[in-house]
Amino acid sequence: MSDNYPLFVSSIPAESGYLRVPKSNNNRNMKQIICILALLLMSVTTTKAQTSPTTPSIRGKILTEEKQPIEFANIALLSEDSTFIQGTCSRSDGSFELLPPAPGNYLLQVSSIGYKALCQPCPTGSTHNWILQTDAVLLAETVITAARPVFRLKGGKLETSVRQTLLASLNDANDVLKHIPGLRSSDEGYTVFGKGTPVIYIDNRLLQDNSELQRLSAADIEKVELITNPGAEYDATVKAVVRIRTVRNKRDSFGGNFRAGITQRRRSSHYGQVNLNYQKKGLSLLGMLYTNYENRKRHQEVRYQIPSEIQWDVNNRVHLYNKGLLAGGKASASYDFTLQHSLGASYEFHRTPDYHSSDHSAYTVRANEELADHTIHSSQNLQQTNRHQLNAYYQGSIKQLHINFNTDLVYGKSYNHQEAQEESQTEGNRDISSFNHADNRLYAAKLILTHPLWKGELKTGADYTFIRRNDKFLNRQHILPDTDSRIDESKSAVFAEYSLTLGKISLLAGLRFEHAVSDYWEQEKYVSGQSRTYNDWCPNLSVDFPLGKAQANLSYTAKSNRPSFFQLRSTLSYNNRFIYEGGNPLLTPETNHDLQFTALYKWVQFGLNYQYRRNAIAFMTKEYEDNPDVVIFTTGNFKRMQYLTASAHLSPTVGIWKPELGIYFAQPFFKVTNQGSSKNMNRGSIYLFLQNSLQLPDEWILSLDADYQSEGNFGAMLQRSYWGINAGIRKTFFNKRLTLGLQANDLWNSRYGSFMLFGPRLTYTKKANPDSRSFSLNLSYRFNAAGKAYKGKHVSEQDLKRL
């Protein structure tokens, strides 16, 4: 079993409420969806005709010096004596439109955080591109000097500037994300407090491997956006989004950067990467190659308490090893014909040629408190993966209609070969050989249309995704059942979202409808009982408003969380003769209702969130049908799960000292069945962190960070408390082209991953001694700034993650 939270799933009866729709109805549903989209588009055209004013409008785009759009720029229309008449905000492509009350001459005032304000004459009928210059030092209440990140709250989205702030001096994107309020990092990746794992984008391109964050230099990041209540534009299963916007180059040039690093834990790991970019007028070419070698060793102590006719109590000491090479690259080409039209394509590949994991365990088995057996277990796993991904996009504008079209093609394979050996004093010796082969393919397309409507903006769209997943599992000794399964899933969706600004209040409302059909085959035979049809309506509402001198946001979303294909798998894996891990093809999606309040004032942020998860997917155990003494780790559906969370983040500045303090509280409301009785999992927990940066002379930067997690419940788990301290020092040379950093994490080796899991057939206790203490040396050299970012956007974020 892995050192992480176990992966769990099994064959339990699905809750009622989802009816299988015959295949003959699929075409009818597609026609309904197409009709809905057509009506939405007709409403845009009709509204345009009905609201077209007699006074010519004032239109244009707000752009950076690099000719990149600025979203949410504040635009005010003033009379010639500077009296305010009306205002709006720029859209995602930087465009805007104002309707003056009468023909004449006006003043247009434009401002945005991080840029110098602009005010120029503007007669009716004008169509211009307005260029804002970067402002290195900013003033005003919610704006801070270049030494500290600038935060902005808009539409439930927290925007953190990185360029020309202290964050730009960090080593890579991993280090930057650790300083984003609400984001929490661990060896397993990132979680958003109270939301779970986010989908992460780098310039509209979905991140599928978190190791890529290590390959993005902090100096190449413009800003980071954290969206904690994603709207109708996003897939119904997306709970949080992180968008990393990189720096764009304004000059025609050839540039790039080279990065390398070595990390010493119990064993050594290293990585290397080269990025190259070329920009000439409208043409932009980007390329990247990387290798990442990982070598890790961990220890843990595990106890299994399994009630049966015999009360089994198993204690296990485990040594875990992981070693292997990851490699890959990407290439993209795009061309901007004009400011209104852009076309491009990208290709990515990722390969794990020979990733090995192994464990060596010593079991002491007691039956009814009497010593029954001593077992030595060892296993070796070979994992190999290949993934290829193509993306193409078109972005264009026809008058006031903005068009964004994207399409994806993904193909991937994975192979897992396990050889396990057991030596038992009472049960004899046995070998277990298993082979698991899976392949995935995905085809997807998405169209988004944006158009001004009255005093706001209407965004409508549709997307379609088809996924095929094949899983084959073979166990030579027939201890575990052989399986050969296939899942075909097609999903169609339409959505509409309307944003409106009325003075200091901004509104955003949206609705998304998804129709998904999941067909399941076992041994090439269609299994109707494990096939599903889903119809989900997902509304969202967000309001921005001033609260005294603070910015505030109140938002609500309803989302559907579908199980991953790994959770739906029909295969079993062997841990020991008491514990198997497996999938649950009968899992049904959960529905998540999310209400959130956020406020921002100067360097203080506050958040309050309530979640209600119906039909929640969580850890459970079940009895193995062929042997009542064996328990299967799996996941199942629970009637409900509730969470109340609160957070505060403070980031003042005191001379050369730049501290950040985060305080997070989580209160769950959940019950599980454990060994025949109901058990409340309602213990709240507190997470604290303090990050300190000192700006020393000659561009030396010293950091010292600490964090603490109290004991508390998370689903069916009781997480034990832990703490840790990190330290680092960084220095730049040659006009900041060369950066050298030394980082030490978990100096006292105190971030123990200890917890207890409670299931109907098992109480599982783990005391882990993870491989968290590390010393890293990182080196990067860059010449010229990064080229234009690739504008393509993946169609279905969560579906790519589910693969």
Tab-separated table of C-alpha atoms in Angstrom, residues 48 52 57 59-61 91 93 95-97 127 339-341 394 396-403 450-452:
chain	number	residue	atom	x	y	z
A	48	LYS	CA	-28.061	43.375	-30.187
A	52	SER	CA	-28.571	49.198	-30.788
A	57	SER	CA	-20.858	53.647	-29.094
A	59	ARG	CA	-15.409	50.638	-28.248
A	60	GLY	CA	-11.890	49.374	-27.935
A	61	LYS	CA	-9.444	47.118	-26.116
A	91	ARG	CA	-13.538	41.610	-20.723
A	93	ASP	CA	-9.875	39.745	-24.284
A	95	SER	CA	-12.441	44.632	-25.071
A	96	PHE	CA	-15.161	46.990	-23.818
A	97	GLU	CA	-18.073	49.077	-25.069
A	127	THR	CA	-12.658	52.600	-31.726
A	339	LEU	CA	-5.375	41.800	-32.724
A	340	GLN	CA	-8.768	40.207	-33.407
A	341	HIS	CA	-7.725	36.848	-34.906
A	394	TYR	CA	-8.963	29.752	-32.766
A	396	GLY	CA	-11.348	35.887	-33.076
A	397	SER	CA	-13.685	38.845	-32.948
A	398	ILE	CA	-16.374	39.818	-35.426
A	399	LYS	CA	-17.375	43.333	-34.422
A	400	GLN	CA	-18.457	42.853	-30.785
A	401	LEU	CA	-18.787	39.068	-30.916
A	402	HIS	CA	-15.736	37.268	-29.515
A	403	ILE	CA	-15.221	33.624	-30.573
A	450	THR	CA	-18.971	36.421	-25.786
A	451	HIS	CA	-21.016	39.530	-26.594
A	452	PRO	CA	-21.973	42.773	-24.808
